[in-house]
Amino acid sequence: MATRVIIVRHGQSNYNAEKLIQGRNNESVLTEKGRRDAQKVGDSLSLLPIDAMYCSPLQRAKATAEIIHSRLLSRPSLSATNQLMEIDLPLWEKQNKLKVAKMFKTEYQSWKERPHEFKMILSTSEGKKEHFPVLALYQQANKFWQEMIPQHQGKTLLIVAHNGINRCLIMSAIGVSPERYHSIQQSNCCINILNFSGNWGESVQLESLNQTSHLGIPIPSTRSDKNHLRFFLVRHGETEWNRESRFQGVKDISLNKNGQKQAKKTAYLLKEIPLNFAVSSPMLRPKETAQIILQYHKDVELELKSQLQEICHGLWEGKLASEIEVDFPGLLTQWKDSPETLQMPEGENLQQVWDRATICWNQMVENYSKSPESKIGIVVAHDAINKVILCYLLGLKTRDFWNIKQGNGGVSVIDYPRGIKEPPVLQAINLTSHLGSGILDQTVAGAL
């Protein structure tokens, strides 16, 4: 059994509201909004069988955890641990972010552009000492997983902590480098879900990142009002072959009735978004999903890109896993354990899919970044295509393919704050709550 870990960021604090840097300062407390949002988190998790809770001892996180805990029917144990404390920024704490950016211009630029190299020089009783905040936090997250995962095999854990440590928990679990520290978003009282397949060091799946719908915010907002480019990366709705766990690949299978319903719910989620462009794989299932979404955006023309079609499974297509195992013994295990090494019989390998999908993605980013005005659009594709794009944006490799989940009708949100000039921010990954299943992805786990 997998170990499910639900990770929550604390509610809004007075320092958040005042745009002050918190770090490990313990004067910051929840606002009334922060307390209300913590109650909403608790209500959204109330029916889940949670076995244990851990939180940071800093009062903004601990208070959030206590509010959530009071609304859980399972009443798990709640423990505070220093391993969930926020990033340590002693020279900047309690100061306004904009002032810090001006006062420590060189250091702040390093913090933003090279977080894995960012350091502070601290005065100690033993003299000057170099402190690397992000690297230290990443190591702290690793240590937490190494100790906690073996203790809770097959259980469900709930963690309530902070922006920085949450990022490092997620990144270290799925193999993202500290260099990408600023590449994922953590909104106040957001929910993230990780699934550990076994012990620490074995594969971990990111089921969802930065869910906020339980707060009445269906889609996380941008970090800046002047965000230059936003993509909604959507997986097509369900097909009958998804339902049957039959390998589809480049077989042109259309949506089933449930898939059409999922597409309509995704369309409603994006109904009020001012879309400027729409791109889809040319295959029936994503194209139909995109067309359903665009019923609310009549002035947006759908562009089809062949580079976004699903991985070609070759001789596997149309078969169930049991049939593939008979015809090609051992290859399914290889596909699961080492996907980067498998050449599909008379089909593609993962590197070929990676190359065409990421080249297509970069071309879209470059093209839409040329506009002086902000652009927002949808890209509708497939499980494998979306996985490799998200892995690429997170700095992962083909070997990490299974670390990202993509449910039918799931939506991921990618921002480029300054267009192609800056790395993207993964605002959310695999949002599925709009499909009516709550915080968990309940879509079918069918073959690609």
Coordinates of C-alpha atoms in Angstrom, one line a residue:
M1 CA 0.0 0.0 0.0
A2 CA 1.1 3.5 -0.8
T3 CA 1.8 6.0 2.0
R4 CA -0.3 9.1 1.3
V5 CA 1.0 12.5 2.5
I6 CA -1.2 15.6 2.5
I7 CA 0.8 18.8 2.9
V8 CA -0.8 22.1 3.9
R9 CA 0.6 25.6 4.1
H10 CA -0.5 27.6 7.2
G11 CA -3.2 30.2 6.9
Q12 CA -2.6 33.9 6.2
S13 CA -0.6 35.5 9.0
N14 CA -0.3 39.2 9.9
Y15 CA 3.2 39.2 8.4
N16 CA 1.8 37.7 5.1
A17 CA -0.8 40.5 5.0
E18 CA 1.9 43.2 5.7
K19 CA 4.4 41.6 3.2
L20 CA 7.0 41.0 5.8
I21 CA 9.6 38.3 5.7
Q22 CA 8.8 35.7 8.4
G23 CA 11.5 33.0 8.3
R24 CA 11.8 31.4 11.8
N25 CA 10.5 34.5 13.6
N26 CA 7.7 33.4 15.9
E27 CA 5.9 36.7 16.3
S28 CA 3.8 36.2 13.2
V29 CA 0.2 35.0 14.0
L30 CA -2.8 34.0 12.0
T31 CA -5.2 36.7 10.8
E32 CA -9.0 36.1 11.0
K33 CA -8.9 35.2 7.4
G34 CA -6.1 32.7 8.2
R35 CA -8.2 31.1 10.9
R36 CA -11.3 30.9 8.6
D37 CA -9.3 29.3 5.8
A38 CA -7.8 26.8 8.3
Q39 CA -11.4 25.8 9.1
K40 CA -12.1 25.3 5.4
V41 CA -9.1 23.0 5.1
G42 CA -10.3 21.0 8.1
D43 CA -13.8 20.7 6.6
S44 CA -12.4 19.5 3.2
L45 CA -10.3 16.9 5.0
S46 CA -12.7 16.0 7.8
L47 CA -13.9 12.6 6.3
L48 CA -10.5 11.3 5.3
P49 CA -9.0 8.6 7.6
I50 CA -5.8 10.4 8.6
D51 CA -3.5 8.4 10.8
A52 CA -1.1 11.0 12.1
M53 CA -0.5 14.8 11.9
Y54 CA 2.8 16.7 12.1
C55 CA 3.3 20.5 12.2
S56 CA 5.9 23.1 12.6
P57 CA 6.2 24.5 16.2
L58 CA 6.0 28.1 14.9
Q59 CA 2.7 29.5 16.1
R60 CA 1.2 30.4 12.7
A61 CA 1.6 26.8 11.5
K62 CA 0.7 25.2 14.9
A63 CA -2.5 27.2 15.2
T64 CA -3.5 26.2 11.7
A65 CA -2.8 22.6 12.5
E66 CA -4.9 22.8 15.7
I67 CA -7.8 24.3 13.9
I68 CA -7.7 21.6 11.2
H69 CA -7.3 18.9 13.8
S70 CA -10.4 20.0 15.6
R71 CA -12.5 19.4 12.5
L72 CA -11.2 15.9 11.7
L73 CA -13.4 13.0 12.5
S74 CA -10.4 10.6 12.7
R75 CA -8.7 12.6 15.5
P76 CA -5.2 11.6 14.6
S77 CA -2.2 12.3 17.0
L78 CA -0.7 15.8 16.4
S79 CA 3.0 16.4 17.0
A80 CA 5.1 19.5 16.4
T81 CA 8.6 18.9 15.1
N82 CA 11.5 21.3 14.4
Q83 CA 12.1 19.5 11.1
L84 CA 9.1 21.3 9.7
M85 CA 10.3 24.8 10.7
E86 CA 10.4 27.5 8.0
I87 CA 13.5 28.5 6.1
D88 CA 16.0 30.4 8.2
L89 CA 16.6 33.9 7.0
P90 CA 18.0 35.6 10.1
L91 CA 19.3 38.8 8.4
W92 CA 16.0 39.5 6.6
E93 CA 13.3 38.5 9.2
K94 CA 10.6 41.1 10.1
Q95 CA 11.6 43.3 7.2
N96 CA 9.5 44.4 4.2
K97 CA 10.2 42.3 1.1
L98 CA 10.6 45.4 -1.2
K99 CA 13.0 47.0 1.3
V100 CA 15.1 43.8 1.5
A101 CA 15.3 43.7 -2.3
K102 CA 16.7 47.2 -2.3
M103 CA 19.0 47.0 0.7
F104 CA 20.5 43.6 -0.2
K105 CA 20.3 44.0 -4.0
T106 CA 23.1 41.5 -4.9
E107 CA 22.1 38.9 -2.3
Y108 CA 18.4 39.2 -3.2
Q109 CA 19.2 38.7 -6.9
S110 CA 21.1 35.5 -5.9
W111 CA 18.1 34.5 -3.8
K112 CA 15.8 34.8 -6.8
E113 CA 18.0 33.6 -9.6
R114 CA 20.3 31.1 -7.9
P115 CA 18.6 30.0 -4.7
H116 CA 20.8 26.9 -4.3
E117 CA 23.9 29.2 -4.2
F118 CA 22.4 31.9 -2.0
K119 CA 24.2 32.4 1.3
M120 CA 24.2 34.7 4.3
I121 CA 27.3 35.6 6.3
L122 CA 26.4 35.3 9.9
S123 CA 28.3 36.6 12.9
T124 CA 28.8 33.9 15.6
S125 CA 30.8 33.6 18.8
E126 CA 33.3 31.7 16.7
G127 CA 33.5 34.3 14.0
K128 CA 31.9 34.7 10.5
K129 CA 29.9 31.7 9.3
E130 CA 28.4 31.0 5.8
H131 CA 24.7 30.0 5.9
F132 CA 23.0 28.5 2.9
P133 CA 19.3 28.8 3.7
V134 CA 17.8 26.9 0.8
L135 CA 20.3 24.0 0.9
A136 CA 19.9 23.7 4.6
L137 CA 16.1 23.6 4.3
Y138 CA 16.4 21.0 1.5
Q139 CA 18.5 18.8 3.8
Q140 CA 16.0 19.3 6.6
A141 CA 13.2 18.1 4.3
N142 CA 15.3 15.0 3.4
K143 CA 15.9 14.2 7.0
F144 CA 12.2 14.5 7.8
W145 CA 11.2 12.0 5.1
Q146 CA 14.0 9.5 6.0
E147 CA 12.7 9.4 9.6
M148 CA 8.9 9.6 9.0
I149 CA 8.2 7.4 6.0
P150 CA 9.5 4.2 7.5
Q151 CA 7.3 4.8 10.6
H152 CA 4.1 5.2 8.7
Q153 CA 4.1 2.7 5.8
G154 CA 0.7 2.4 4.1
K155 CA -0.8 5.2 6.3
T156 CA -2.1 8.7 5.6
L157 CA -0.1 11.6 7.0
L158 CA -1.1 15.2 7.3
I159 CA 1.6 17.9 7.5
V160 CA 1.0 21.6 8.3
A161 CA 4.0 23.8 7.7
H162 CA 5.3 26.7 5.7
N163 CA 5.9 28.0 2.2
G164 CA 9.6 27.2 2.0
I165 CA 9.7 23.9 3.8
N166 CA 6.6 22.6 1.9
R167 CA 8.4 23.4 -1.4
C168 CA 11.5 21.5 -0.2
L169 CA 9.4 18.5 1.1
I170 CA 7.7 18.2 -2.3
M171 CA 10.9 18.8 -4.3
S172 CA 13.1 16.4 -2.4
A173 CA 10.3 13.7 -2.5
I174 CA 10.0 13.7 -6.4
G175 CA 13.6 14.6 -7.1
V176 CA 13.5 18.3 -8.0
S177 CA 16.8 20.2 -7.5
P178 CA 17.1 23.0 -4.9
E179 CA 17.9 25.2 -7.9
R180 CA 14.1 25.1 -8.7
Y181 CA 13.1 26.4 -5.3
H182 CA 11.1 29.3 -6.8
S183 CA 9.5 27.2 -9.5
I184 CA 6.5 25.9 -7.4
Q185 CA 3.8 27.9 -5.6
Q186 CA 2.4 27.4 -2.2
S187 CA -0.6 29.5 -1.4
N188 CA -1.8 30.0 2.2
C189 CA -3.9 27.0 3.3
C190 CA -3.3 25.2 0.0
I191 CA -3.3 21.4 -0.2
N192 CA -0.7 19.2 -1.9
I193 CA -0.8 15.4 -2.1
L194 CA 2.2 13.0 -2.4
N195 CA 2.0 9.2 -2.8
F196 CA 5.1 7.2 -1.6
S197 CA 5.2 3.8 -3.2
G198 CA 7.4 2.3 -0.5
N199 CA 10.3 3.3 1.6
W200 CA 12.2 6.6 1.3
G201 CA 14.3 6.4 -1.8
E202 CA 11.6 4.5 -3.8
S203 CA 9.4 6.3 -6.3
V204 CA 7.1 9.1 -5.2
Q205 CA 4.1 10.5 -7.1
L206 CA 3.0 14.1 -7.0
E207 CA -0.8 13.7 -7.2
S208 CA -1.5 17.4 -6.9
L209 CA 0.2 20.7 -6.2
N210 CA -1.3 23.8 -4.7
Q211 CA -5.0 23.1 -4.5
T212 CA -7.1 26.1 -3.4
S213 CA -10.6 25.3 -4.5
H214 CA -11.6 24.4 -1.0
L215 CA -11.0 28.0 -0.1
G216 CA -13.3 29.2 -2.9
I217 CA -10.4 29.9 -5.2
P218 CA -10.8 27.4 -8.1
I219 CA -7.5 28.5 -9.7
P220 CA -4.5 29.9 -7.8
S221 CA -3.8 33.5 -8.6
T222 CA -0.6 34.8 -10.2
R223 CA 2.3 36.0 -8.1
S224 CA 2.2 39.3 -9.9
D225 CA -0.6 41.4 -11.4
K226 CA 1.7 41.8 -14.5
N227 CA 2.2 38.1 -15.2
H228 CA 3.1 37.9 -18.8
L229 CA 2.0 34.4 -19.9
R230 CA -0.2 31.7 -18.4
F231 CA -0.8 28.2 -19.7
F232 CA -3.6 25.9 -18.6
L233 CA -2.2 22.4 -19.4
V234 CA -5.2 20.0 -19.6
R235 CA -5.4 16.3 -20.0
H236 CA -8.3 15.1 -22.2
G237 CA -11.4 13.6 -20.7
E238 CA -12.0 9.9 -20.1
T239 CA -12.3 7.4 -23.0
E240 CA -13.7 3.9 -22.8
W241 CA -10.2 2.5 -23.3
N242 CA -9.1 4.6 -20.2
R243 CA -12.0 3.0 -18.3
E244 CA -10.9 -0.5 -19.5
S245 CA -7.2 0.2 -18.8
R246 CA -6.5 -0.6 -22.5
F247 CA -3.4 1.0 -24.0
Q248 CA -4.4 3.7 -26.5
G249 CA -1.3 5.5 -27.7
V250 CA -2.0 6.8 -31.2
K251 CA -5.2 4.9 -31.6
D252 CA -7.8 7.6 -32.2
I253 CA -10.3 6.9 -29.5
S254 CA -13.0 9.5 -28.7
L255 CA -14.3 10.6 -25.3
N256 CA -16.9 8.4 -23.6
K257 CA -19.9 10.0 -21.8
N258 CA -18.0 10.5 -18.6
G259 CA -15.2 12.1 -20.5
Q260 CA -17.6 14.5 -22.1
K261 CA -18.9 15.4 -18.6
Q262 CA -15.4 15.9 -17.4
A263 CA -14.6 18.2 -20.4
K264 CA -17.8 20.2 -19.7
K265 CA -16.8 20.6 -16.0
T266 CA -13.3 21.7 -17.1
A267 CA -14.9 24.1 -19.5
Y268 CA -17.0 25.6 -16.7
L269 CA -13.8 25.9 -14.5
L270 CA -12.2 28.0 -17.3
K271 CA -15.4 29.7 -18.4
E272 CA -14.6 33.2 -17.1
I273 CA -10.9 33.1 -17.9
P274 CA -10.1 35.5 -20.8
L275 CA -8.4 33.0 -23.1
N276 CA -6.2 34.4 -26.0
F277 CA -5.1 31.1 -27.6
A278 CA -5.9 27.4 -27.6
V279 CA -3.7 24.5 -28.7
S280 CA -4.5 20.8 -28.9
S281 CA -3.1 17.5 -30.0
P282 CA -4.9 16.6 -33.3
M283 CA -6.2 13.4 -31.8
L284 CA -10.0 13.0 -31.2
R285 CA -10.0 12.8 -27.4
P286 CA -8.0 16.0 -26.7
K287 CA -9.4 17.9 -29.6
E288 CA -13.0 17.2 -28.5
T289 CA -12.0 18.2 -24.9
A290 CA -10.6 21.5 -26.3
Q291 CA -13.7 22.2 -28.4
I292 CA -15.9 21.7 -25.4
I293 CA -13.8 24.1 -23.4
L294 CA -13.9 26.7 -26.2
Q295 CA -17.7 26.8 -26.3
Y296 CA -17.4 29.7 -23.9
H297 CA -14.6 31.3 -25.9
K298 CA -16.1 31.6 -29.4
D299 CA -13.5 34.0 -30.6
V300 CA -10.5 31.7 -29.9
E301 CA -9.4 29.5 -32.7
L302 CA -8.1 26.0 -31.9
E303 CA -4.6 25.3 -33.3
L304 CA -3.6 21.6 -33.7
K305 CA 0.0 20.5 -33.2
S306 CA 1.1 17.0 -34.2
Q307 CA 4.0 17.1 -31.8
L308 CA 1.5 16.8 -28.9
Q309 CA -0.1 13.5 -29.9
E310 CA 0.2 10.7 -27.4
I311 CA 3.2 8.3 -27.2
C312 CA 3.0 5.6 -29.8
H313 CA 2.8 2.2 -28.0
G314 CA 3.2 0.3 -31.2
L315 CA 2.2 -3.4 -30.8
W316 CA 0.8 -2.7 -27.3
E317 CA -2.0 -0.5 -28.6
G318 CA -5.5 -1.9 -28.1
K319 CA -4.2 -4.4 -25.5
L320 CA -4.8 -4.8 -21.8
A321 CA -1.8 -5.1 -19.4
S322 CA -2.5 -8.9 -19.0
E323 CA -2.3 -9.4 -22.8
I324 CA 0.9 -7.4 -23.1
E325 CA 2.5 -9.5 -20.4
V326 CA 1.7 -12.6 -22.3
D327 CA 3.0 -11.3 -25.6
F328 CA 5.9 -9.3 -24.3
P329 CA 6.9 -10.8 -20.9
G330 CA 8.8 -8.4 -18.6
L331 CA 8.4 -5.3 -20.7
L332 CA 5.6 -3.8 -18.6
T333 CA 7.7 -4.2 -15.5
Q334 CA 10.5 -2.4 -17.3
W335 CA 8.1 0.4 -18.4
K336 CA 7.0 0.8 -14.8
D337 CA 10.5 0.6 -13.1
S338 CA 12.7 2.2 -15.8
P339 CA 10.5 3.9 -18.3
E340 CA 13.5 5.8 -19.9
T341 CA 15.0 2.5 -21.0
L342 CA 12.1 1.0 -22.9
Q343 CA 11.6 1.0 -26.6
M344 CA 8.0 0.3 -27.4
P345 CA 7.7 -2.6 -29.8
E346 CA 7.3 -0.9 -33.2
G347 CA 6.5 2.3 -31.3
E348 CA 8.4 5.2 -29.6
N349 CA 10.7 5.5 -26.6
L350 CA 10.1 8.1 -24.0
Q351 CA 13.0 10.3 -25.1
Q352 CA 11.4 10.7 -28.6
V353 CA 8.2 11.8 -26.9
W354 CA 10.1 14.1 -24.6
D355 CA 12.0 15.8 -27.5
R356 CA 9.0 16.5 -29.6
A357 CA 6.8 17.7 -26.8
T358 CA 9.3 20.0 -25.1
I359 CA 10.4 21.5 -28.5
C360 CA 6.7 22.2 -29.2
W361 CA 6.3 23.7 -25.7
N362 CA 9.3 26.0 -26.0
Q363 CA 8.1 27.2 -29.4
M364 CA 4.8 28.1 -27.9
V365 CA 6.4 30.0 -25.0
E366 CA 8.6 31.9 -27.4
N367 CA 5.8 32.8 -29.8
Y368 CA 3.4 33.9 -27.1
S369 CA 6.1 35.8 -25.2
K370 CA 6.6 38.1 -28.2
S371 CA 3.3 39.9 -27.5
P372 CA 3.7 43.1 -25.4
E373 CA 0.4 42.2 -23.8
S374 CA -0.3 39.4 -21.3
K375 CA -1.5 36.1 -22.9
I376 CA -3.5 33.3 -21.4
G377 CA -4.3 30.0 -23.2
I378 CA -5.0 26.3 -23.0
V379 CA -3.0 23.4 -24.2
V380 CA -4.9 20.1 -24.3
A381 CA -3.0 16.9 -24.7
H382 CA -2.4 13.4 -23.2
D383 CA -1.1 11.7 -20.1
A384 CA 2.4 11.0 -21.4
I385 CA 2.7 14.4 -23.1
N386 CA 1.6 16.4 -20.1
K387 CA 3.9 14.3 -17.8
V388 CA 7.0 15.0 -19.9
I389 CA 6.2 18.7 -20.2
L390 CA 5.8 19.0 -16.4
C391 CA 8.9 16.9 -15.7
Y392 CA 10.8 19.2 -18.1
L393 CA 9.6 22.3 -16.4
L394 CA 10.6 21.0 -13.0
G395 CA 14.1 20.0 -14.2
L396 CA 13.3 16.3 -14.0
K397 CA 14.4 13.6 -16.4
T398 CA 12.7 10.8 -18.4
R399 CA 13.4 8.4 -15.6
D400 CA 11.1 10.5 -13.4
F401 CA 8.1 10.1 -15.7
W402 CA 5.9 8.4 -13.1
N403 CA 6.6 11.0 -10.5
I404 CA 3.8 13.2 -11.9
K405 CA 0.1 12.3 -12.0
Q406 CA -2.3 13.5 -14.7
G407 CA -6.0 12.6 -14.3
N408 CA -8.5 12.8 -17.1
G409 CA -9.8 16.4 -17.1
G410 CA -7.0 17.5 -14.8
V411 CA -5.7 21.0 -15.1
S412 CA -2.2 22.3 -14.4
V413 CA -1.3 26.0 -14.3
I414 CA 2.0 27.3 -15.5
D415 CA 3.0 31.0 -15.3
Y416 CA 5.8 32.9 -17.0
P417 CA 6.0 36.1 -15.0
R418 CA 8.3 37.8 -17.5
G419 CA 7.7 35.6 -20.5
I420 CA 10.7 33.7 -21.8
K421 CA 13.1 35.9 -19.8
E422 CA 12.5 34.0 -16.6
P423 CA 11.9 30.4 -15.6
P424 CA 8.2 29.4 -15.2
V425 CA 6.3 29.0 -12.0
L426 CA 4.2 25.9 -11.5
Q427 CA 1.2 27.4 -9.9
A428 CA -0.8 24.2 -9.7
I429 CA -0.5 20.6 -11.0
N430 CA -3.3 18.2 -11.7
L431 CA -6.3 20.1 -10.3
T432 CA -9.3 17.7 -10.4
S433 CA -11.6 19.0 -7.7
H434 CA -13.7 20.7 -10.3
L435 CA -14.8 17.2 -11.4
G436 CA -16.6 16.7 -8.1
S437 CA -14.3 14.3 -6.3
G438 CA -13.0 16.6 -3.6
I439 CA -9.2 17.0 -3.0
L440 CA -8.3 13.5 -4.2
D441 CA -7.9 12.6 -7.9
Q442 CA -10.6 9.9 -8.4
T443 CA -10.2 9.6 -12.1
V444 CA -9.6 6.2 -13.6
A445 CA -6.0 5.0 -13.4
G446 CA -6.2 3.5 -16.9
A447 CA -3.3 2.9 -19.4
L448 CA -1.9 5.8 -21.5

